[in-house]
Structure formats: C-alpha cells, structure tokens
CSV table of C-alpha atoms in Angstrom, one decimal:
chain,number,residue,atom,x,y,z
A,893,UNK,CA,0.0,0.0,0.0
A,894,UNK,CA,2.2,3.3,-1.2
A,895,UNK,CA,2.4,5.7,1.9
A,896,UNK,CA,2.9,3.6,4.6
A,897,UNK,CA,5.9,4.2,6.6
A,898,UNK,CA,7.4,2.6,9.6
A,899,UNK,CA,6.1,5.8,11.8
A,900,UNK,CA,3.1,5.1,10.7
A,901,UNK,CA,2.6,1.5,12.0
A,902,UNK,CA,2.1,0.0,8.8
A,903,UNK,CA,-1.0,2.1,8.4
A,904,UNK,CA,-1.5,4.5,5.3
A,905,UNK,CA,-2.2,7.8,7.0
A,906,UNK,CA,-5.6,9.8,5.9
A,907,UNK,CA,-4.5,12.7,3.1
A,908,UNK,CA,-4.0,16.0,4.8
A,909,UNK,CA,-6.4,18.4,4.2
A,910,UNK,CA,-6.4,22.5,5.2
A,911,UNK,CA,-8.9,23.8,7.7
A,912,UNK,CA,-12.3,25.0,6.4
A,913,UNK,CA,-12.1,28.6,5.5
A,914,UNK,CA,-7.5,28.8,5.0
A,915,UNK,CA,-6.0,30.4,2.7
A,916,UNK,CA,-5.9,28.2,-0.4
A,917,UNK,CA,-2.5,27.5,-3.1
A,918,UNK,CA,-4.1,29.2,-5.5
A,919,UNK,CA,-5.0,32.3,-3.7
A,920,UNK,CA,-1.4,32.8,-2.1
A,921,UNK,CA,-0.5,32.8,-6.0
A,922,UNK,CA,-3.1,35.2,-6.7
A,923,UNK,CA,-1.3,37.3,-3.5
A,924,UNK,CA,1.9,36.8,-5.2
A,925,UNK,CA,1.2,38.1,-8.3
A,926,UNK,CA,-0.8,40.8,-7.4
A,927,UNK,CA,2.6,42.1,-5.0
A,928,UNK,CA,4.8,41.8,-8.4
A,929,UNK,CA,2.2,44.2,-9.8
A,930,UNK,CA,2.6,46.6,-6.7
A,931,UNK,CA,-0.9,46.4,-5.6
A,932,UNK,CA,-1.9,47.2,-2.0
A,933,UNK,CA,-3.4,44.4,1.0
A,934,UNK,CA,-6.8,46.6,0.7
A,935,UNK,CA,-7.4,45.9,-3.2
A,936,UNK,CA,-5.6,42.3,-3.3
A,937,UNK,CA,-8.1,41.6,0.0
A,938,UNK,CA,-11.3,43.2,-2.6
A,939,UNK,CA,-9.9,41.0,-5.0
A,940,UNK,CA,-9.5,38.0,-3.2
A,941,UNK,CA,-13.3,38.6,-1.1
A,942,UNK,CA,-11.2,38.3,2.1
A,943,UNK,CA,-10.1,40.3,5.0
A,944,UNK,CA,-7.6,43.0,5.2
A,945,UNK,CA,-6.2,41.6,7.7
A,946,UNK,CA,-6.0,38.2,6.5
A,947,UNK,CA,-3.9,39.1,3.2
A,948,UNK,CA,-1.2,41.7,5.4
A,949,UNK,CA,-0.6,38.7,8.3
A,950,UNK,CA,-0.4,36.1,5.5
A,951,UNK,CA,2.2,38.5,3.8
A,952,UNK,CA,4.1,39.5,6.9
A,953,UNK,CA,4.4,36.0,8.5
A,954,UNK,CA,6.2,34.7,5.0
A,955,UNK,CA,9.3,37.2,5.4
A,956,UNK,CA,7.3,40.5,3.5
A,957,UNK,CA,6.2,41.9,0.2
A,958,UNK,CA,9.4,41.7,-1.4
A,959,UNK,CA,10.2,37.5,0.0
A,960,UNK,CA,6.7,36.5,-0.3
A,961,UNK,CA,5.9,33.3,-2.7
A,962,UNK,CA,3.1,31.1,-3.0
A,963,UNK,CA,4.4,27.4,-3.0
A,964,UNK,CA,6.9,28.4,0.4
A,965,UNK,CA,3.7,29.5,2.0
A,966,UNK,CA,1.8,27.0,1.6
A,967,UNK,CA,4.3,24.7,2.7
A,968,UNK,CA,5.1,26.8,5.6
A,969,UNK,CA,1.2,26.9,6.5
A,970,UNK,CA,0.6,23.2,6.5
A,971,UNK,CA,4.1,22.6,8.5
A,972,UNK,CA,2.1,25.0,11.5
A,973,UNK,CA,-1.0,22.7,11.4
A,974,UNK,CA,0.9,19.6,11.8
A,975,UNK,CA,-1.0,17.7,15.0
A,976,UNK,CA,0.1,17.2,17.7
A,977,UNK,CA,3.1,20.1,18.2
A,978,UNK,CA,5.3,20.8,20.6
A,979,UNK,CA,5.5,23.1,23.1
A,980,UNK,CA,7.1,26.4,23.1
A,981,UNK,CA,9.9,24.9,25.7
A,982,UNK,CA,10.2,21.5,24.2
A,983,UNK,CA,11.4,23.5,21.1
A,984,UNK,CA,13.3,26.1,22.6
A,985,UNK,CA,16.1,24.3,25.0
A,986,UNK,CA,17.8,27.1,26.1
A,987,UNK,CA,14.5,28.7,26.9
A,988,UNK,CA,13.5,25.8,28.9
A,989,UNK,CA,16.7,26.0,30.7
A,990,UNK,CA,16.2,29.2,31.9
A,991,UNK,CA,12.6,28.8,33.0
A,992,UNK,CA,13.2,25.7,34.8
A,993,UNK,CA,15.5,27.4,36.9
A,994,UNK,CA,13.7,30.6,37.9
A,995,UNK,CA,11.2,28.0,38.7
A,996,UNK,CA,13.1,26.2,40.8
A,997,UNK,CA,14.2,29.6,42.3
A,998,UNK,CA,10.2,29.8,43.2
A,999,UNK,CA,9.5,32.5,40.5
A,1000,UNK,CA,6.3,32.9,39.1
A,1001,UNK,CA,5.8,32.5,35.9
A,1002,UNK,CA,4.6,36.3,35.8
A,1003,UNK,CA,7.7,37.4,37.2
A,1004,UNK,CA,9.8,34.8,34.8
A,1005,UNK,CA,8.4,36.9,31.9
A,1006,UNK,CA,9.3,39.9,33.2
A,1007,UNK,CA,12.9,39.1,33.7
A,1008,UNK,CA,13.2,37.4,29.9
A,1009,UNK,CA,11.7,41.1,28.4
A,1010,UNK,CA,14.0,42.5,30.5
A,1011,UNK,CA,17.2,40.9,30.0
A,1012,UNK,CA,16.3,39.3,26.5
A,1013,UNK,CA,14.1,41.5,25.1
A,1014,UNK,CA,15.9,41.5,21.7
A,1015,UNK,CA,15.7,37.6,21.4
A,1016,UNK,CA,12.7,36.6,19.8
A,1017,UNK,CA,14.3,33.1,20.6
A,1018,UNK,CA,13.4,33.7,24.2
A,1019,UNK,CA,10.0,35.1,24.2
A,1020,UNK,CA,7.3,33.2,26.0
A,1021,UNK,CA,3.7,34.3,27.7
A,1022,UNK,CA,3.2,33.3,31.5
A,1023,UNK,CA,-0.1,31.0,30.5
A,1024,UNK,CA,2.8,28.8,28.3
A,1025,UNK,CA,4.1,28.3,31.0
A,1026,UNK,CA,1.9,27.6,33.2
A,1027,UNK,CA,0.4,24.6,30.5
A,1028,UNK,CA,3.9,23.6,30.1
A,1029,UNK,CA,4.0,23.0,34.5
A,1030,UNK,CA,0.3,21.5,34.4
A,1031,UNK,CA,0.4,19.3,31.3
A,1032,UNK,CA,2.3,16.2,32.7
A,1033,UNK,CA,1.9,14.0,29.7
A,1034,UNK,CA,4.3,16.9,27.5
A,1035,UNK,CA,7.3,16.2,29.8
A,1036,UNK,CA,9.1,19.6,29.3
A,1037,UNK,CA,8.8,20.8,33.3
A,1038,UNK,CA,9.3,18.5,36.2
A,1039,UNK,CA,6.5,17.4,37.8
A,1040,UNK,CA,7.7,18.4,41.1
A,1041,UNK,CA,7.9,22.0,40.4
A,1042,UNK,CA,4.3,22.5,40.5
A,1043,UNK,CA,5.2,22.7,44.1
A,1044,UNK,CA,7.6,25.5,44.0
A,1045,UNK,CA,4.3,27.7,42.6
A,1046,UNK,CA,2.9,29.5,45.6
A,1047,UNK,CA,-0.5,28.2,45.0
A,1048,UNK,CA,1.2,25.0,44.9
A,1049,UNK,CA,-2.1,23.1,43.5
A,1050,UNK,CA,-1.7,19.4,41.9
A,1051,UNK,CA,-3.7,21.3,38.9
A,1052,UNK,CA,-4.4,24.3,37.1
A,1053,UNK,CA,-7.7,26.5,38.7
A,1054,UNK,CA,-9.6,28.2,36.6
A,1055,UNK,CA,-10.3,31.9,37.8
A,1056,UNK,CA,-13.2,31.8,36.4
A,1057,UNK,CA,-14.1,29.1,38.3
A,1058,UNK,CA,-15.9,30.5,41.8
A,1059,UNK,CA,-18.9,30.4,44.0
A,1060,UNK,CA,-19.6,34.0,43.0
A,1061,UNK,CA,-22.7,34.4,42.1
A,1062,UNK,CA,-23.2,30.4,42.2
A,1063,UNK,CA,-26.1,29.0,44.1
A,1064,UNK,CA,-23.4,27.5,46.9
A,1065,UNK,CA,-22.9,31.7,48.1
A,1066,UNK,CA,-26.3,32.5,47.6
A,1067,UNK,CA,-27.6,31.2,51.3
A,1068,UNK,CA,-29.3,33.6,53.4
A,1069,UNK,CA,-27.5,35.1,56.3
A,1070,UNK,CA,-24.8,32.7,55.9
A,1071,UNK,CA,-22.5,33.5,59.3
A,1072,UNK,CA,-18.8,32.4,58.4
A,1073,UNK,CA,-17.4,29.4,60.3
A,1074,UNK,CA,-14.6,32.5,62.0
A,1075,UNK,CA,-17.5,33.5,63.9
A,1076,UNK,CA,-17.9,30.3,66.1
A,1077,UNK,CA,-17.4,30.6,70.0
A,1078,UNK,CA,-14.0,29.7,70.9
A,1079,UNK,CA,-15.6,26.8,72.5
A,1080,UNK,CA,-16.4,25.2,69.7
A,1081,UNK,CA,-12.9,25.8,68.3
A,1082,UNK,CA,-11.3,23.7,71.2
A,1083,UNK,CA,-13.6,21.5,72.0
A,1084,UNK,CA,-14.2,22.7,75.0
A,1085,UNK,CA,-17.7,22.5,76.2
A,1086,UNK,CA,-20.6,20.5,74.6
A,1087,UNK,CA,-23.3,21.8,72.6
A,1088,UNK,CA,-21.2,23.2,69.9
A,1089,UNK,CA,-22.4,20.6,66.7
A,1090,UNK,CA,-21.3,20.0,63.3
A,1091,UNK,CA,-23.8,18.9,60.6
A,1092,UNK,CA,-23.3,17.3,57.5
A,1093,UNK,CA,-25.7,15.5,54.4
A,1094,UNK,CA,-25.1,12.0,54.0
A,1095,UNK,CA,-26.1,10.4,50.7
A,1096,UNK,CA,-27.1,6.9,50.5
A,1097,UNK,CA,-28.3,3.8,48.1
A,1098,UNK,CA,-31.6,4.5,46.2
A,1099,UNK,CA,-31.5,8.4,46.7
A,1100,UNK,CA,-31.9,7.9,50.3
A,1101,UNK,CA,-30.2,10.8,52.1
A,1102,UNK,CA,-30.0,11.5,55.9
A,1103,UNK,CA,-28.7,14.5,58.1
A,1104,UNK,CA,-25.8,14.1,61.0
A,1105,UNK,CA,-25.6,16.4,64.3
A,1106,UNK,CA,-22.7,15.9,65.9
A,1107,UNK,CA,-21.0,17.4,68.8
A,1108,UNK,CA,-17.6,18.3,68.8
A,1109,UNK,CA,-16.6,17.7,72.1
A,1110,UNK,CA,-18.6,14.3,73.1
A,1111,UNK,CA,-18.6,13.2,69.6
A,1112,UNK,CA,-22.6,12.0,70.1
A,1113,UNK,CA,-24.1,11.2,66.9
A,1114,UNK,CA,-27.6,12.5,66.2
A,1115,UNK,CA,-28.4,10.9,62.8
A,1116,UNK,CA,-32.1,13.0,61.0
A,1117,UNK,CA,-34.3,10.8,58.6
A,1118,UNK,CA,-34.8,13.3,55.6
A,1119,UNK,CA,-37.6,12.4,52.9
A,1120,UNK,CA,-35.4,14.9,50.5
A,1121,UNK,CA,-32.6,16.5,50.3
A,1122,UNK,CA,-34.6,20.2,49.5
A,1123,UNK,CA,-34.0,22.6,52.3
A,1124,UNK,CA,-37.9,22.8,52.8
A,1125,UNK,CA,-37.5,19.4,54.2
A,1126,UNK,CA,-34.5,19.6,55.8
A,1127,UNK,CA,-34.6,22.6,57.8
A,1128,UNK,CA,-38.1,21.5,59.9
A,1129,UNK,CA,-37.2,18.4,60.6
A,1130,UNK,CA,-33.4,19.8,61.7
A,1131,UNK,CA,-35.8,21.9,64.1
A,1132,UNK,CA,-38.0,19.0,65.0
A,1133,UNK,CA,-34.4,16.7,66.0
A,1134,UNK,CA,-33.5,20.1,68.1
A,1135,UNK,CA,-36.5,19.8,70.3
A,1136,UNK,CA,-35.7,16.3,71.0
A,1137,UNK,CA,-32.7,16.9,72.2
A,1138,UNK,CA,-31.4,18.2,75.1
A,1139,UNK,CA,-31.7,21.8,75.7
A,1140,UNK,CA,-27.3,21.9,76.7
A,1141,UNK,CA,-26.9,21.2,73.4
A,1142,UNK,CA,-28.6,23.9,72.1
A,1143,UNK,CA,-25.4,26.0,71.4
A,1144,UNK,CA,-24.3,26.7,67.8
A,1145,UNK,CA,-24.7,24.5,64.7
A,1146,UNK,CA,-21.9,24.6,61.6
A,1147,UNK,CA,-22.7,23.1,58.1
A,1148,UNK,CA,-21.2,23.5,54.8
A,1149,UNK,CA,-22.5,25.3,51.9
A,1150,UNK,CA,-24.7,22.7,50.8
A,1151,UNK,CA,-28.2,23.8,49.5
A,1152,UNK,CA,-30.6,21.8,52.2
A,1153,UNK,CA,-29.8,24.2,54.8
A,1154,UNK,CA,-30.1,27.8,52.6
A,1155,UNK,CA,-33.2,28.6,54.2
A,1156,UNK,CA,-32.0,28.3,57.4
A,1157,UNK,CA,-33.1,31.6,58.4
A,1158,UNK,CA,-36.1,31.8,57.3
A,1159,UNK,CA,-37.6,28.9,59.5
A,1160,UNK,CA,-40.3,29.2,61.6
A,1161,UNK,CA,-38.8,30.2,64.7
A,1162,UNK,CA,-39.3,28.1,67.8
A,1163,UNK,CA,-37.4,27.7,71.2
A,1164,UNK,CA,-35.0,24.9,69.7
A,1165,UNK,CA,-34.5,27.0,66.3
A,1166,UNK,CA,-33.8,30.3,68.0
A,1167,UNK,CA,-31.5,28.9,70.8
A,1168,UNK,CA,-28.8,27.9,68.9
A,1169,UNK,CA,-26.3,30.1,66.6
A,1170,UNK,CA,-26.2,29.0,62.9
A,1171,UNK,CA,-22.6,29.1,60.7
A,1172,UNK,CA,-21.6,28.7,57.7
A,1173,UNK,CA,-18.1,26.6,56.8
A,1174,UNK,CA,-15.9,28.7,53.7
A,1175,UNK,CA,-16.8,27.8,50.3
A,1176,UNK,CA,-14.9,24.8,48.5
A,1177,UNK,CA,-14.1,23.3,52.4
A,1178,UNK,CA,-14.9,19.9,53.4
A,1179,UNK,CA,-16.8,19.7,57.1
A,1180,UNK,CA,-14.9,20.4,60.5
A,1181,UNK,CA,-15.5,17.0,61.8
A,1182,UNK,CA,-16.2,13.6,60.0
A,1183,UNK,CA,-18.2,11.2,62.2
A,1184,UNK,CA,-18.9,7.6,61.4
A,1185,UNK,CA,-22.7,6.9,60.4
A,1186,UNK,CA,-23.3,3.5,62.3
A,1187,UNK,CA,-26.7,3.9,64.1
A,1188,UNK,CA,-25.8,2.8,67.5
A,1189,UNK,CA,-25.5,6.7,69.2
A,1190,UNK,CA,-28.5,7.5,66.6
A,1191,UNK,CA,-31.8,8.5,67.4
A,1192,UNK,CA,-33.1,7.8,63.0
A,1193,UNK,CA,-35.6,5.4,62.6
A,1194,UNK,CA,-34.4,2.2,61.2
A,1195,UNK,CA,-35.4,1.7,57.3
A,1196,UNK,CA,-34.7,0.7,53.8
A,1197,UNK,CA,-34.0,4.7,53.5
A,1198,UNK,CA,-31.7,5.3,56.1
A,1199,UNK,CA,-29.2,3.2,55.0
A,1200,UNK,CA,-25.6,4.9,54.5
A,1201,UNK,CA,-23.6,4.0,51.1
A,1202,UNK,CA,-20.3,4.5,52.3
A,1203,UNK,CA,-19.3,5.3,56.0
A,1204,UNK,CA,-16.7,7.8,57.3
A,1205,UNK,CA,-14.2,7.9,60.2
A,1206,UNK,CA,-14.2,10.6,62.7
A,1207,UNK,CA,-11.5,12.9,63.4
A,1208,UNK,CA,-9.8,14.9,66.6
C-alpha cells in the first residue's frame, strides 16, 4: 500500500487536508502576483473577497512583500498545522533552561516573563507568555517541566484552577445570612464545652439521604431521617431533631455550603430553632468534623431509606 511508513505502523495515514475557510494555493499565487504588480493588502483583500487583515498577516508571516511566494507558503502553512506540536519549551532548549531554573528559584511565571523582556528583550528566541508556562507545569503527559515543580508555585495546586471558576454568584454563596465558620465561640474551636455541633448530608443507596448532628466535644451522633434533600424538608425536621434533644446542646450548629440548609433563616422560629447560633463553613471546604454513620448513638428510625452507602471515620 504506497504511503505507509514505519512511523506510521504500517497504516496509510488519511491525506492531509487544510482547515475550512484557510488560505488556499491558488490564492497565495493570486497574492503573489498581485505584489509583483505593486498592488496594495486593501485591493488584493477586494480581490480576493477576504479580510484585510488576513492578506497583510499572511504576507508579513512569509518574510514581506518583497520575499513572499506562494508554494513556500503553503508549505510553511501546513508545516504550523501539523498535530500534535510541541510546546514552546520543548522547542526552545535554552529557553527551557532558563525557565526551569527561575522555577526552581520559586518564581512565578509572571515574574519569569518579566525578567526574559528584561534581559532578552531582543531575542525573539526567548520570548514566552506566562499561561505557556503555566500549561507547560500542568500538562504532565508533555514532559518539558518536572513534575515536582508545581510545588515550587505559591499556589502549589496538583492542577491548574480556573479563575473563572468560583462560587460567585453560584447558588453555593447564595444562602441567606450565611454567618462564616470565623464567627464560632472559641468553644467550639477547642472543643471545649458540649453543645457546639457539626452537621453534614449524607447520601445513601436509592436516593436515600440523611442528616448528621454531631457534637464536637462528646462526639454524640444525632443521625435525622430526611424524605429529600430540599431545604424545605431539611430545615423542619433539623428543628424538629433540636427539640428532641437536650436543651445543653442547644449552642451553635456549623454546616457547609450545601443547599438543604439555605433557608435556614427563614424557618419558623421556635425555642429549639432560635437557641442555637447557625454558621456557615468557607466555600470549597470539606466539614470540621467527620463522624462515622453507624446507628448505635442514633436516634433515626431504622429503614430501607436510612441506609448509608459509604461510612466515614471521625477525626480529633
């Protein structure tokens, strides 16, 4: 079969084709001639039915009006789309070089970029944007940065964040008079006295889901049968578990950002609701405390429903 190759595994690869809407040979010809007959990008661009734009870059990235020829731009263009490429670093070793050690120096890649325009600004050879690098630090599977210098970035995440990615104006910061977790008694920070609980959603088999109380400092397990997981639900029978219990462990209540507990406020107040201070754990943090969910210290009703799927330690 003609075009197989050894790099190709024996396979004939599929005929290379230019993107939809690229310049075309036979355009880049028509450019060519028309810049042997002096024409300007404007009336080559009316000629051609494209973008101004289009015919001066095209020109300008094939060494000018006085280099430019068709067949070497062509070749040039389909050399770029070639798939997969290598990065900026891979291709550039003294670049690399230099980045890997400001990196290991704890730069940021910001601050990597500003040095190279500073003391290379004439070296096209070492130009690079900080999002380059960045990729280059998070995509493992390129093998141009070490993997353990993701750690010398201040953030020093496994992975790349996305800043657009945030619980602004997400429906996880949109509780009502969410009180942050910093305003909890310093009781409840060490442990000190009982009544200060954590709660927490557990989800089990079949959709079942039930709520947890516990109290930080005796560690006793009050386990809530929940029909739903919908804060209408959640919230009165929360207040109907609170007037069960005893009336010392009506001190302050923590839970995360989850949803089931958004209405918090706007509850029907009764003496167990408005007895005990409500708060709010940060955004993105996993609960204070993680209790085990085995029903011996638990006051739920035994049932098909109330059936953990998984079952957590607890923690000092």
């Amino acid at each position: 079969m003609s075009g197989q190759s050894p790099a190709d595994g024996g396979i004939a690869p599929l005929s290379r084709k230019a993107r939809a809407g690229s310049l075309t040979l036979g355009e880049r010809e028509e450019i060519s001639r028309r810049l042997c007959a002096g024409d300007s990008y404007r009336a080559i661009a009316d000629r051609l039915g494209r973008a101004v734009s289009t015919v001066s870059r095209e020109v300008n990235n094939n060494g000018g009006r006085d280099v430019f020829r068709a067949i070497a731009a062509q070749e040039r263009a389909l050399d770029r789309s070639r798939r997969p490429k290598e990065c900026l670093l891979a291709r550039r070793p003294e670049l690399r070089q230099t980045v890997l050690a400001l990196l290991q120096e704890e730069w940021s890649p910001e601050q990597i970029v500003g040095h190279l325009r500073l003391h290379h600004g004439g070296d096209p050879e070492m130009r690079v944007s900080h999002e380059t690098i960045y990729r280059s630090v998070y995509t493992t599977r390129w093998k141009v940065v070490p993997r353990e210098l993701c750690k010398r970035l201040r953030t020093g995440r496994p992975i790349r964040k996305n800043k657009r990615h945030t619980v602004k104006g997400q429906w996880r910061s949109q509780i009502i008079d969410a009180r942050p977790i910093e305003d909890r008694p310093q009781a409840a920070e060490d442990r000190s006295e009982s009544g200060h609980l954590e709660g927490d959603l557990v989800i089990g088999s079949n959709n079942s889901q039930v709520a947890t109380l516990v109290d930080r400092r005796t560690r006793f397990l009050h386990v809530v049968k929940l029909a739903s997981r919908h804060t209408a639900v959640v919230v009165p029978a929360l207040t109907e578990a609170y007037a069960r219990m005893d009336s010392r462990l009506h001190r302050t209540l923590t839970w995360d950002r989850g949803m089931e507990l958004a209405a918090h406020s706007a509850s029907a107040p009764t003496p167990a609701s408005t007895c005990s201070s409500r708060h709010h754990a940060a955004p993105g943090s996993e609960a204070p405390t993680r209790t085990s969910t085995k029903y011996s210290a638990s006051t739920c009703p035994r049932g098909p429903t109330c059936q953990p799927s998984a079952k957590t330690t607890s923690t000092p």
